Coordinates of C-alpha atoms in Angstrom, one line a residue:
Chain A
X1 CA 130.1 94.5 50.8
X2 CA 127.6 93.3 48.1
X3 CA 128.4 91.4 45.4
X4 CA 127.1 92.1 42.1
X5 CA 126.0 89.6 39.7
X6 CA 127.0 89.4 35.8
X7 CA 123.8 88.7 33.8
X8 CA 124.9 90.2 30.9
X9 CA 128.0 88.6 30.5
X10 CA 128.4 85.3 28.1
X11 CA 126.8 82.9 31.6
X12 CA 124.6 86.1 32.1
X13 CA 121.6 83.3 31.8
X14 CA 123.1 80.7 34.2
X15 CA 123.6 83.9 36.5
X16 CA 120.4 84.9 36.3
X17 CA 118.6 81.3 36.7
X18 CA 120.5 81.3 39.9
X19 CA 120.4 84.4 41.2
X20 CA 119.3 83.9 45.3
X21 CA 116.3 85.3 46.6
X22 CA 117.0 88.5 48.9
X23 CA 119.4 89.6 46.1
X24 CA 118.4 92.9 45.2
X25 CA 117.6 94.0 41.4
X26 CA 117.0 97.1 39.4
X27 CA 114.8 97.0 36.6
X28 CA 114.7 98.9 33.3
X29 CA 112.5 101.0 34.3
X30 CA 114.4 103.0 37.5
X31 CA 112.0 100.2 39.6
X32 CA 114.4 98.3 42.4
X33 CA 112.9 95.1 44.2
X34 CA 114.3 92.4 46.4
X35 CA 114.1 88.7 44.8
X36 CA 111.6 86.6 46.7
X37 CA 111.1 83.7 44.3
X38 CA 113.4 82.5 41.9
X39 CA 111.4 79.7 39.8
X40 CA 114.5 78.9 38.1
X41 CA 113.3 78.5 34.4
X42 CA 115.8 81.3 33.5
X43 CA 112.6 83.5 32.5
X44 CA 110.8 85.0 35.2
X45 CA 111.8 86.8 39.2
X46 CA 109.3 86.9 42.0
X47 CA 110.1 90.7 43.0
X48 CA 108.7 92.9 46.1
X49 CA 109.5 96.5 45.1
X50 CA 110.8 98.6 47.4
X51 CA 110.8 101.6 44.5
X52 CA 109.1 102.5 41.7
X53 CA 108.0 104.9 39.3
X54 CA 104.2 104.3 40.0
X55 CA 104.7 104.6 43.4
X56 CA 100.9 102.6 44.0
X57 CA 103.6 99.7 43.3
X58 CA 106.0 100.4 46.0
X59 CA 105.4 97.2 48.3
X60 CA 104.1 94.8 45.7
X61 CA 104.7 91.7 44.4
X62 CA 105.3 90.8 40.7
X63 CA 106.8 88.7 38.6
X64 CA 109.6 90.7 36.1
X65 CA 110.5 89.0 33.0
X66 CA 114.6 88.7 32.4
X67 CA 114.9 91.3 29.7
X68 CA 113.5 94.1 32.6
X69 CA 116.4 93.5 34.6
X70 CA 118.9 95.7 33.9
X71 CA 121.4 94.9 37.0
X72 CA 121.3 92.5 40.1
X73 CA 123.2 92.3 43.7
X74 CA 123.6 90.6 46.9
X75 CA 122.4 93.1 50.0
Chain B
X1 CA 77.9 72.9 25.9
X2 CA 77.8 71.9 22.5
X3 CA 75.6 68.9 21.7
X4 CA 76.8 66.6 19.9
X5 CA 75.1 63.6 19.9
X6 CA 74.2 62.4 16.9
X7 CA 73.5 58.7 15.0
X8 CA 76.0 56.8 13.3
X9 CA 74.7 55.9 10.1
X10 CA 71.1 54.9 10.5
X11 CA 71.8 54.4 13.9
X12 CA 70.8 55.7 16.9
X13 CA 72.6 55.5 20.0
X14 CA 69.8 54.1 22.0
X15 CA 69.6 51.6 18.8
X16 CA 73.6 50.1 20.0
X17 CA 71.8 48.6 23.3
X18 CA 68.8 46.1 22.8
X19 CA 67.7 46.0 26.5
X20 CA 65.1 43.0 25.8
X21 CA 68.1 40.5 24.4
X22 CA 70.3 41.9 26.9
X23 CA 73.1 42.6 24.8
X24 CA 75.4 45.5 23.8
X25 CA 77.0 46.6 20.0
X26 CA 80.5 46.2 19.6
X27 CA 80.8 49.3 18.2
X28 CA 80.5 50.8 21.3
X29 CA 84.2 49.6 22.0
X30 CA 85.2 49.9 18.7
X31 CA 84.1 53.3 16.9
X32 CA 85.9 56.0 16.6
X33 CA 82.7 58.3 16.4
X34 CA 81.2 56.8 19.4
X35 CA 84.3 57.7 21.2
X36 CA 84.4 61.1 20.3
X37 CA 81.0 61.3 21.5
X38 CA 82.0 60.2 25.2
X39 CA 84.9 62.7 25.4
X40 CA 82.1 65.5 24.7
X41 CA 78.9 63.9 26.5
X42 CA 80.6 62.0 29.5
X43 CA 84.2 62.8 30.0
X44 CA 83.1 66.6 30.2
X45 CA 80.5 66.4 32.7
X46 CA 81.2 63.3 35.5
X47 CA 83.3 63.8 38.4
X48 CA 86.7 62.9 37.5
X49 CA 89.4 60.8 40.0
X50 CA 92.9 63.2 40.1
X51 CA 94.5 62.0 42.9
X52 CA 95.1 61.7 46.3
X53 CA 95.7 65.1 48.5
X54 CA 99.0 63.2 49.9
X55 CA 100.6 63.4 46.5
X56 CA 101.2 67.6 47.5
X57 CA 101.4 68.2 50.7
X58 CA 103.8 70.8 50.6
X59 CA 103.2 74.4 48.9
X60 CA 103.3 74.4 45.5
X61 CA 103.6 71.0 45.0
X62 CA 102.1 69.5 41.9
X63 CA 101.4 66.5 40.1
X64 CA 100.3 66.3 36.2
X65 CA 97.1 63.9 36.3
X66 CA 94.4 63.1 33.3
X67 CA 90.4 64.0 32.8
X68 CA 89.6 61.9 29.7
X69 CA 92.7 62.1 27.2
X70 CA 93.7 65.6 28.7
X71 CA 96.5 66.3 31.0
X72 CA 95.5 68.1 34.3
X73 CA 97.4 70.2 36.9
X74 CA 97.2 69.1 39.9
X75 CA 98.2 72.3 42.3
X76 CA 98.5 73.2 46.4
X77 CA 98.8 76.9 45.9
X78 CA 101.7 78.4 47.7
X79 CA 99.9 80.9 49.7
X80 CA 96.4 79.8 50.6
X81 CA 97.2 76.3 50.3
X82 CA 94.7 75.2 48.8
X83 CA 94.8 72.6 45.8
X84 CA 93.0 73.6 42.5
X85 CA 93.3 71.7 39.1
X86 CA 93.8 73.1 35.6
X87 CA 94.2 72.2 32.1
X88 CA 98.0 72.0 31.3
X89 CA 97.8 73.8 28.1
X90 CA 99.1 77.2 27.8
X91 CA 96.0 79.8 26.7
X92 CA 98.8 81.4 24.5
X93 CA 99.5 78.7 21.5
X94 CA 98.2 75.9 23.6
X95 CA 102.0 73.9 24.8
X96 CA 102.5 71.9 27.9
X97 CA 103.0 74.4 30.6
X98 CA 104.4 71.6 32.6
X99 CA 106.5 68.6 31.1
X100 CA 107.4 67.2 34.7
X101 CA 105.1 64.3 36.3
X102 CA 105.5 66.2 39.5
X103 CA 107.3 68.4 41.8
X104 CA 107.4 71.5 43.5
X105 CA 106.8 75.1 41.6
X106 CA 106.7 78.5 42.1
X107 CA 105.5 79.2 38.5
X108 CA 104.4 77.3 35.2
X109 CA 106.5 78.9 32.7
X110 CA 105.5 78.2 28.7
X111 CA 108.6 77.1 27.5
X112 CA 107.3 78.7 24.2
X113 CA 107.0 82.0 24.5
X114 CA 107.2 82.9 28.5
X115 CA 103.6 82.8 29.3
X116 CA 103.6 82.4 32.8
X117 CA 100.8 81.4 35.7
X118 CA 101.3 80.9 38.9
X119 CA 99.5 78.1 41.1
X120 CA 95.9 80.1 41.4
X121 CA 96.6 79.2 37.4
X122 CA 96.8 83.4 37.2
X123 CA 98.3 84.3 34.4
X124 CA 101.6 86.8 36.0
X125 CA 104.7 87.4 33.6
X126 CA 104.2 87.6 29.7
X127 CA 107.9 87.2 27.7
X128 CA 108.7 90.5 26.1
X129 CA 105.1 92.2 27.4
X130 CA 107.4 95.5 28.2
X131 CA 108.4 96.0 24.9
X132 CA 106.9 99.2 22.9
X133 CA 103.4 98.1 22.2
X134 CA 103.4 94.7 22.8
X135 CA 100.6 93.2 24.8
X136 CA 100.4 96.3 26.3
X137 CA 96.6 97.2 25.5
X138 CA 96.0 93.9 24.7
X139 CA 97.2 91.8 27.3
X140 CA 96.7 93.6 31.2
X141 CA 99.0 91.0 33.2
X142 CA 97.3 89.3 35.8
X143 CA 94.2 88.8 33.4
X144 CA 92.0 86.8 35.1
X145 CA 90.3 86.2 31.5
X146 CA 93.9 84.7 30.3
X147 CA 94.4 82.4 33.0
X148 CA 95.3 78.5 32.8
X149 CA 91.9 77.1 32.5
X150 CA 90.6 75.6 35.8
X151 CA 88.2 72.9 36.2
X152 CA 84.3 73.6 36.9
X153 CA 84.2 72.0 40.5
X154 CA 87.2 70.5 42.6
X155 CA 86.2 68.4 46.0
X156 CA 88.3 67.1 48.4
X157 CA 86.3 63.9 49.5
X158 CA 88.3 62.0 52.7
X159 CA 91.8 63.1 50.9
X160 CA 91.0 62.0 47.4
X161 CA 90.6 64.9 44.7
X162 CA 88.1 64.9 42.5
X163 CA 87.0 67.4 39.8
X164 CA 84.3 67.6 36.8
X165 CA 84.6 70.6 34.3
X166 CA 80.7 71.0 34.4
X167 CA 80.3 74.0 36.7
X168 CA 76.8 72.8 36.5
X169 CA 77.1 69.4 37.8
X170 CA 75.9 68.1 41.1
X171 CA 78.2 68.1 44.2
X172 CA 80.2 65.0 44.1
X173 CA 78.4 63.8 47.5
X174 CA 75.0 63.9 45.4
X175 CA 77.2 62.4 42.4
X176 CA 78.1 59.2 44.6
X177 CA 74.8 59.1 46.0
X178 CA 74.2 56.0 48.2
X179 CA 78.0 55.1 47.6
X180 CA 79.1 58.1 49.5
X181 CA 79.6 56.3 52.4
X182 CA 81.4 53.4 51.1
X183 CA 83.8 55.4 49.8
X184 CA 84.2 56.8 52.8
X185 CA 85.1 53.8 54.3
X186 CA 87.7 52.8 51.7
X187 CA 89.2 55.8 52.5
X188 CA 89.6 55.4 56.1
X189 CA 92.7 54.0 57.9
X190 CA 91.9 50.5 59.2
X191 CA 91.3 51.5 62.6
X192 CA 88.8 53.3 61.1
X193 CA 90.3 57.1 60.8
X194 CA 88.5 59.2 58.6
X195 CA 90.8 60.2 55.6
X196 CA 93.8 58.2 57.7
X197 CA 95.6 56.9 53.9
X198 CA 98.7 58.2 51.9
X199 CA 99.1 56.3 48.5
X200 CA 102.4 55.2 47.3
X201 CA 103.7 57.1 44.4
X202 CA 104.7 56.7 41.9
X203 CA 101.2 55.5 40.9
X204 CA 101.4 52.7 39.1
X205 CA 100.8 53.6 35.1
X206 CA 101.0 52.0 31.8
X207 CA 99.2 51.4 28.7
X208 CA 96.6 49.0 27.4
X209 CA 95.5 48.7 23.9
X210 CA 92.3 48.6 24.4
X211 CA 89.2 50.9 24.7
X212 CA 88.5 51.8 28.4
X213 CA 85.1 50.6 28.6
X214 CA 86.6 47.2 28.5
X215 CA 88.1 47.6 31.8
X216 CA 86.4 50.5 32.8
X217 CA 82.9 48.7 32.7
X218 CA 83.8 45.2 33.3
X219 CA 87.0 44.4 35.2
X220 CA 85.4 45.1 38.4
X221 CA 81.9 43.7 39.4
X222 CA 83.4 40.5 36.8
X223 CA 83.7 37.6 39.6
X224 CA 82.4 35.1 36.6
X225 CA 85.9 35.9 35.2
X226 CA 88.1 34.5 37.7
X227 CA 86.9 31.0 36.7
X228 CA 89.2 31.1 33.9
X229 CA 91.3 34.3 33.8
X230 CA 93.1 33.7 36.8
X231 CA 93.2 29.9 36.5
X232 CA 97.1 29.2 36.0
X233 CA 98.0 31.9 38.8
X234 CA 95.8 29.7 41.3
X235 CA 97.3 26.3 40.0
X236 CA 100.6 28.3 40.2
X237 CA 99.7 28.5 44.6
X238 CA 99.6 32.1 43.7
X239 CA 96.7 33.3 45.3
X240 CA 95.1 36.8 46.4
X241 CA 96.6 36.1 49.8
X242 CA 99.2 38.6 51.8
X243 CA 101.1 34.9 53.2
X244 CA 101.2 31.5 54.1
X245 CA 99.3 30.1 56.9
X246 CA 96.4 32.8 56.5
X247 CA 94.1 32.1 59.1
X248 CA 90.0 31.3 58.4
X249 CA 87.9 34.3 59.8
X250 CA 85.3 33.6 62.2
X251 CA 82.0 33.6 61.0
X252 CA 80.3 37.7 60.5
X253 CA 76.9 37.8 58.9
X254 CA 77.0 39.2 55.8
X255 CA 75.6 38.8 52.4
X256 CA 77.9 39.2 48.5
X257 CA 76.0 40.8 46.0
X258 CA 76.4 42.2 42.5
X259 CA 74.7 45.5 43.4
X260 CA 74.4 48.5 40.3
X261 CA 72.4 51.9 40.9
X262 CA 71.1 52.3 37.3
X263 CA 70.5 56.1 38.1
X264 CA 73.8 56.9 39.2
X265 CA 75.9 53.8 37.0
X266 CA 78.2 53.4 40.4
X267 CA 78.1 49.9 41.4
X268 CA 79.8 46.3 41.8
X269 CA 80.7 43.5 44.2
X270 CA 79.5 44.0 47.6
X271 CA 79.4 42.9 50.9
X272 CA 76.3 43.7 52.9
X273 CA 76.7 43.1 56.9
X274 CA 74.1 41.6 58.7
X275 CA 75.8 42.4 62.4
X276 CA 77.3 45.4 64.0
X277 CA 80.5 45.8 64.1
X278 CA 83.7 44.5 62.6
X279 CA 84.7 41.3 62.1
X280 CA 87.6 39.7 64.3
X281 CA 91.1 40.4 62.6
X282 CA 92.2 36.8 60.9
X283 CA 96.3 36.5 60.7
X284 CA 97.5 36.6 56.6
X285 CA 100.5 38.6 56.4
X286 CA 103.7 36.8 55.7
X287 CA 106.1 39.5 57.4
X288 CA 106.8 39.9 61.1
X289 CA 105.2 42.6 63.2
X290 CA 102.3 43.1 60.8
X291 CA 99.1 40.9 61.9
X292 CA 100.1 42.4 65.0
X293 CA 99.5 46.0 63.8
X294 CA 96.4 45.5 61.9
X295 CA 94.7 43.0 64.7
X296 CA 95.6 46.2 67.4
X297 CA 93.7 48.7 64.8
X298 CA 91.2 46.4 64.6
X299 CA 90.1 46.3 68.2
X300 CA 90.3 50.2 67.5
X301 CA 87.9 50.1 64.5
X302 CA 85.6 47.5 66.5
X303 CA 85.3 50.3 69.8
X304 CA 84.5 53.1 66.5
X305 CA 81.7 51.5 65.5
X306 CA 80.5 49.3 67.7
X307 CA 77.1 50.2 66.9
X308 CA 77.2 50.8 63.5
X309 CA 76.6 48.3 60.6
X310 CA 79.8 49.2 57.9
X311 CA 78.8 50.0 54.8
X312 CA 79.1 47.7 51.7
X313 CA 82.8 48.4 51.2
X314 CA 86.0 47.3 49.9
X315 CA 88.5 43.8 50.1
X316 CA 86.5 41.3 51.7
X317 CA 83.8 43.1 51.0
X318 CA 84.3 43.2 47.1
X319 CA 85.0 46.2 45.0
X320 CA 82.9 49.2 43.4
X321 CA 83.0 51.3 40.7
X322 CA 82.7 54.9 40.4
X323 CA 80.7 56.2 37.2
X324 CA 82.3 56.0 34.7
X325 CA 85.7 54.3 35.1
X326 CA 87.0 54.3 38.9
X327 CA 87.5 51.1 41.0
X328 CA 87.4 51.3 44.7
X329 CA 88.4 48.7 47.7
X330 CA 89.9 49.5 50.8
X331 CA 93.6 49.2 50.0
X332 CA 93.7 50.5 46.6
X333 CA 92.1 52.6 43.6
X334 CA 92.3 52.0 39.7
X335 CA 91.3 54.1 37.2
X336 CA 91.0 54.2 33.3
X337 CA 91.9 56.9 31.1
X338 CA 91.0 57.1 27.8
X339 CA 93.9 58.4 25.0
X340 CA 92.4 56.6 21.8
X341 CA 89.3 54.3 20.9
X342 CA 91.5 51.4 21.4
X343 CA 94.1 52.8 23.9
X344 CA 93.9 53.2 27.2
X345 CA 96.0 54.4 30.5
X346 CA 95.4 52.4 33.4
X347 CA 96.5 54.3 36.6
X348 CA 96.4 52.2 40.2
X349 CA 97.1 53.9 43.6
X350 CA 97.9 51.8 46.8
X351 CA 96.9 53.3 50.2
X352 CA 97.9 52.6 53.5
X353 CA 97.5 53.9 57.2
X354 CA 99.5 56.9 56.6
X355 CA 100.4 56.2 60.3
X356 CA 101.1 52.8 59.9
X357 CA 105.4 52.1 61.1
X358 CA 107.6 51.6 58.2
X359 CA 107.7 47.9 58.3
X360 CA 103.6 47.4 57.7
X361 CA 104.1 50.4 55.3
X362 CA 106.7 48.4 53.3
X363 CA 104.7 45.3 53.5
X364 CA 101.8 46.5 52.0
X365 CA 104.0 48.3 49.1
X366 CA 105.6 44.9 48.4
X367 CA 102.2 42.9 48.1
X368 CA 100.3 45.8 45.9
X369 CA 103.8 45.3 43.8
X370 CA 103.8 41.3 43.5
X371 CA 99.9 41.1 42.9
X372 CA 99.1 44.4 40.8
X373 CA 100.0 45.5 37.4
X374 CA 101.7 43.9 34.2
X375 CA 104.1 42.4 36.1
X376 CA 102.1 41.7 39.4
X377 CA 101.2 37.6 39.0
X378 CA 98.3 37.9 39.3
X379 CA 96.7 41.4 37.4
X380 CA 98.5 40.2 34.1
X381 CA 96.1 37.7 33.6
X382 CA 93.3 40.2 33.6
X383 CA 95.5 42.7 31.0
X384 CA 95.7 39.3 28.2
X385 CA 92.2 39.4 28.2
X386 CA 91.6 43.1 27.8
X387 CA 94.6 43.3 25.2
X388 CA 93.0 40.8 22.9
X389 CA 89.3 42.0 23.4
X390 CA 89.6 45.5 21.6
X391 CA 91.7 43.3 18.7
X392 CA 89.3 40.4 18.0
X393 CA 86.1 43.1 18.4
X394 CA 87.0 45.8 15.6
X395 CA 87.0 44.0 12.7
X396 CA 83.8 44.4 10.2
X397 CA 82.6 40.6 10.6
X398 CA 83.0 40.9 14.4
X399 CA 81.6 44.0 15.0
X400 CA 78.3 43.2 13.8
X401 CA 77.9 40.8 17.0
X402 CA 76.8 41.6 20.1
X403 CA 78.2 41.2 23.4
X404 CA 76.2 39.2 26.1
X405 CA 74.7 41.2 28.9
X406 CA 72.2 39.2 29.8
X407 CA 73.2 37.3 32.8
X408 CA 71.2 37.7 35.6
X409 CA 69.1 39.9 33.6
X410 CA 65.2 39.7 35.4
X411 CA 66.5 38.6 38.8
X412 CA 67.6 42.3 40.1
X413 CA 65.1 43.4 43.3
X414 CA 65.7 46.9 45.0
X415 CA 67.2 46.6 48.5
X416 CA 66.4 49.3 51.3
X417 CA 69.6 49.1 53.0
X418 CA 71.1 51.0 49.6
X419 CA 67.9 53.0 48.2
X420 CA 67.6 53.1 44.2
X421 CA 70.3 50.3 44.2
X422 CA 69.6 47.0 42.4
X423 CA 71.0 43.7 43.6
X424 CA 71.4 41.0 42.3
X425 CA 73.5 37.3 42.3
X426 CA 77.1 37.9 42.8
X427 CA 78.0 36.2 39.5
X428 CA 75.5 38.2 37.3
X429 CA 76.1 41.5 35.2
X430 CA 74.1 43.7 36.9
X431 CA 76.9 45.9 37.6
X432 CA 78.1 45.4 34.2
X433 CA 74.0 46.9 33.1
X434 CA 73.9 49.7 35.3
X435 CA 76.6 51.3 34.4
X436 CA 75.3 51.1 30.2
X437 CA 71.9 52.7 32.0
X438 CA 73.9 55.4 33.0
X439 CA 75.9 55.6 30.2
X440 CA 73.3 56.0 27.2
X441 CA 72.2 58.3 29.6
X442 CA 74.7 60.5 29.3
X443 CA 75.2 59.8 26.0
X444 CA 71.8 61.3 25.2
X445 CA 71.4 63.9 28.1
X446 CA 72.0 67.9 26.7
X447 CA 73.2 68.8 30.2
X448 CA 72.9 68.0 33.4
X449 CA 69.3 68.9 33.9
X450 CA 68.1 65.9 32.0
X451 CA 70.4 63.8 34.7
X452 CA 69.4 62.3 38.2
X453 CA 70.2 63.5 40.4
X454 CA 69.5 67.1 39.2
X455 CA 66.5 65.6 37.6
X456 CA 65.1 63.8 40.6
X457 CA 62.3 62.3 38.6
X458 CA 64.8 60.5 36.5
X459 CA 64.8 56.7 35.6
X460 CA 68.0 55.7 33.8
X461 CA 67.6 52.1 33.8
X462 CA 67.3 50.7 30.6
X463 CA 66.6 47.0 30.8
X464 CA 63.6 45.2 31.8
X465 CA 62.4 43.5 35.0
X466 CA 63.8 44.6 38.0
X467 CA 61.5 43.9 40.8
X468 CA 58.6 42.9 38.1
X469 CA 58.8 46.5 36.5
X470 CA 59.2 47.1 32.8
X471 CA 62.2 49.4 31.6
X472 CA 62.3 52.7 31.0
X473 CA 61.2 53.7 27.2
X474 CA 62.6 56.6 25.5

């Protein structure tokens, strides 16, 4: 059963600076990726997508910015 | 590159140096002007010290180092692995990407607004770049044209890191010229494995308020000094010795010079040997176990190179510099950074056989400790000196006296065994005038091509009668 993560509750930031990698998030944008790098300045993800809306990004690795997150979960 | 060199008043720079008395302004330690000048015309163009490779070995790892009075990255990427330097100064409004002396990263996040590189310097994540409009035309992320900025040239030489931000400057192997080899040496374990060192860290680092040519030019290559300076440390029983009991060496042929390549401005106290070989290991150490290490790697070293002469080198061999402020023996580097005219960072990394069992490693730590740095009983005599130099030189009576460079001036004579290298007594300055050779020449140089050894034809040297020969002229 996965857990889901609260980053937008009132520790939504401390959640989100520790959010593990091979937690899965959705973005904004309909985009879902797996967390491969967390760098832990409470800013930025390390993401691989495994969907997208431009699907050329399906398989990529970028780094999403905390305000494109829009939910996060364990696998 | 802008050029900015320019006189000071009626002054030229040439005009600071008066090769025929053998003597040196003041004001190059003292003005601010002059100062600025060197940022621009020598700071921007040599080959820079930023480390050690044993300071990151993992990926990611990073240490913040200095080139000039500017902070430096020092990176092992994550993926490739390899190390790269960069400017730590966000492109964005210019803040500290990294406040941390060292550690391990995935990113360099601006803590101002979000800028974010990762450790090919790339810039990858923007803070609020999704938004409606906002960098969006302006700003592709991933830019390579937004990018931390990375030096010109990075080398790995033997494990230490070296970079210049001239993309047009000579490789460092041309940059060391003749003294590529002895820091080669320096760098090698002491049974004589290539790039066999790690250095302790933390470094050791603190300031000295004084202008970095002071121990920059003249710490090293300065034997005349210990006839004073370290006077009370030596009537104290505190000598340069690892223990008690040290044993006398048996006899290896070798001749100490003062030896400066006026081309290059590299240069200092050295040892050439006059017989194959190495030289029979000599008991010093005060702590169990470790004459017995270092004699084993010696009869290692001696079946290396049996038939080989070493190269002029490190401790018992003297000590060199590195144009324009790195000092080399074989068991430790020091290096100058310049923040100020009259302030100055001194840096000083202790190697040892990265292989070597704890107990020699913790030996040698404890020695560099007790005989280095403001504290050490024995360097501390050497930072008075420098401390009250920059102080007693600046003011308008004082500056308008020249500093001595004469000794030994005349006497130098060109030596095969190092080619374009002058040598000289042990106890003269010729170290001390190469390096002002090399200096001026960079102070007046418009880029590299006006510099040996990209301008082969080149003859720095600025003072008069080496081997008979008159100076060059401008």
């Amino acid at each position: 059963m996965s857990e889901t993560y609260n980053i937008k509750g009132q520790d939504g930031i401390q959640v989100f600076t520790d959010l593990p990698e091979g937690a899965q998030v959705t973005l904004t944008n309909g985009a879902v990726g797996t967390i491969i790098g967390n760098p832990r300045d409470g800013a930025f993800l390390e993401v691989t997508y495994s969907e997208h809306p431009d699907s050329s990004l399906v398989g990529a690795d970028e780094f999403v910015f905390f305000n494109q997150v829009e939910s996060a979960a364990s696998k | 590159m802008a050029n900015i060199v320019r006189a000071i008043g009626d002054r030229s720079i040439r005009a600071y140096i008066d090769p025929e008395r053998g003597t040196v302004s003041r004001e190059l330690y003292v003005n601010d002007d002059i100062f600025a000048q060197e940022l621009e015309q020598i700071y921007q163009r040599c080959w820079l010290l930023l480390g050690h490779e044993s300071q990151i070995p993992n990926p990611g790892d990073f240490v913040v180092t200095r080139m000039g009075t500017e902070e430096v990255l020092m990176v092992r990427d994550r993926k490739d692995h390899k190390i790269r330097a960069f400017l730590n100064s966000c492109r964005h409004r210019g803040m500290k990407v990294c406040r941390y002396d060292e550690g391990n990263t995935l990113v360099f996040t601006c803590p101002y607004h979000a800028w974010t590189y990762d450790t090919k310097g790339k810039l990858v994540g923007v803070g609020f770049g999704n938004y409606a409009n906002a960098y969006t035309d302006t700003l592709p992320t991933g830019s390579e044209e937004w990018g931390l900025v990375e030096v010109g040239q990075i080398c790995n030489f033997y494990g230490s890191i070296w970079a210049t931000w001239d993309p047009k400057a000579p490789s460092f192997q041309d940059y060391l010229g003749p003294f590529a080899e002895s820091l080669r040496h320096c760098l090698q374990s002491s049974d004589g494995e290539d790039a066999g060192l790690e250095f302790f860290t933390p470094f050791q680092r603190h300031r000295i308020p004084t202008n970095w040519k002071v121990p920059g030019f003249t710490s090293v290559t300065d034997l005349t000094h210990t006839a004073m300076t370290h006077r009370s440390a030596q009537a104290a029983g505190l000598h340069e010795d690892r223990g008690t009991g040290k044993e006398t060496a048996k006899p290896f042929p070798q001749e100490k010079y003062a030896i400066g390549d006026h081309n290059l401005g590299h240069g200092g106290m050295c040892t050439f040997y006059d017989q194959l070989g190495v030289p029979d290991y000599a008991n010093e150490w005060f702590e169990p176990g470790v004459d017995d290490y270092f004699r084993a790697q010696t009869e290692r070293k001696k079946l290396l190179i049996a038939d080989r002469i070493m190269p002029p080198h490190g401790w018992g061999g003297g000590h060199f510099a590195i144009f324009p402020a790195v000092m080399v023996d074989s068991w430790r580097i020091r290096y100058y950074h310049p923040h100020e005219t009259g302030i100055t960072e001194r840096w000083s990394l202790f190697g040892v056989d990265k292989n070597a069992p704890d107990h020699v490693k913790d030996a040698v730590r404890h020695y560099a400790e007790r005989f280095n740095g403001p504290v050490g009983f024995f360097e501390s005599d050497d930072m008075e000196n420098w401390n009250y130099v920059f102080p007693a030189s600046q003011g308008a009576t004082a500056r308008k006296y020249d500093y001595f460079y004469r000794n030994g001036l005349g006497h130098g004579k060109y030596d095969d065994r190092l080619p374009g290298v002058v040598v000289n007594g042990s106890y003269t300055e010729e170290a001390h005038r190469a390096r002002f050779s090399r200096w001026l020449a960079f102070m007046e140089a418009k880029s590299w091509d006006d510099l040996y050894p990209l301008n082969k034809s080149a003859n720095h040297n600025i003072w008069p009668g080496v081997d008979g020969q008159a100076s060059a002229k401008a």
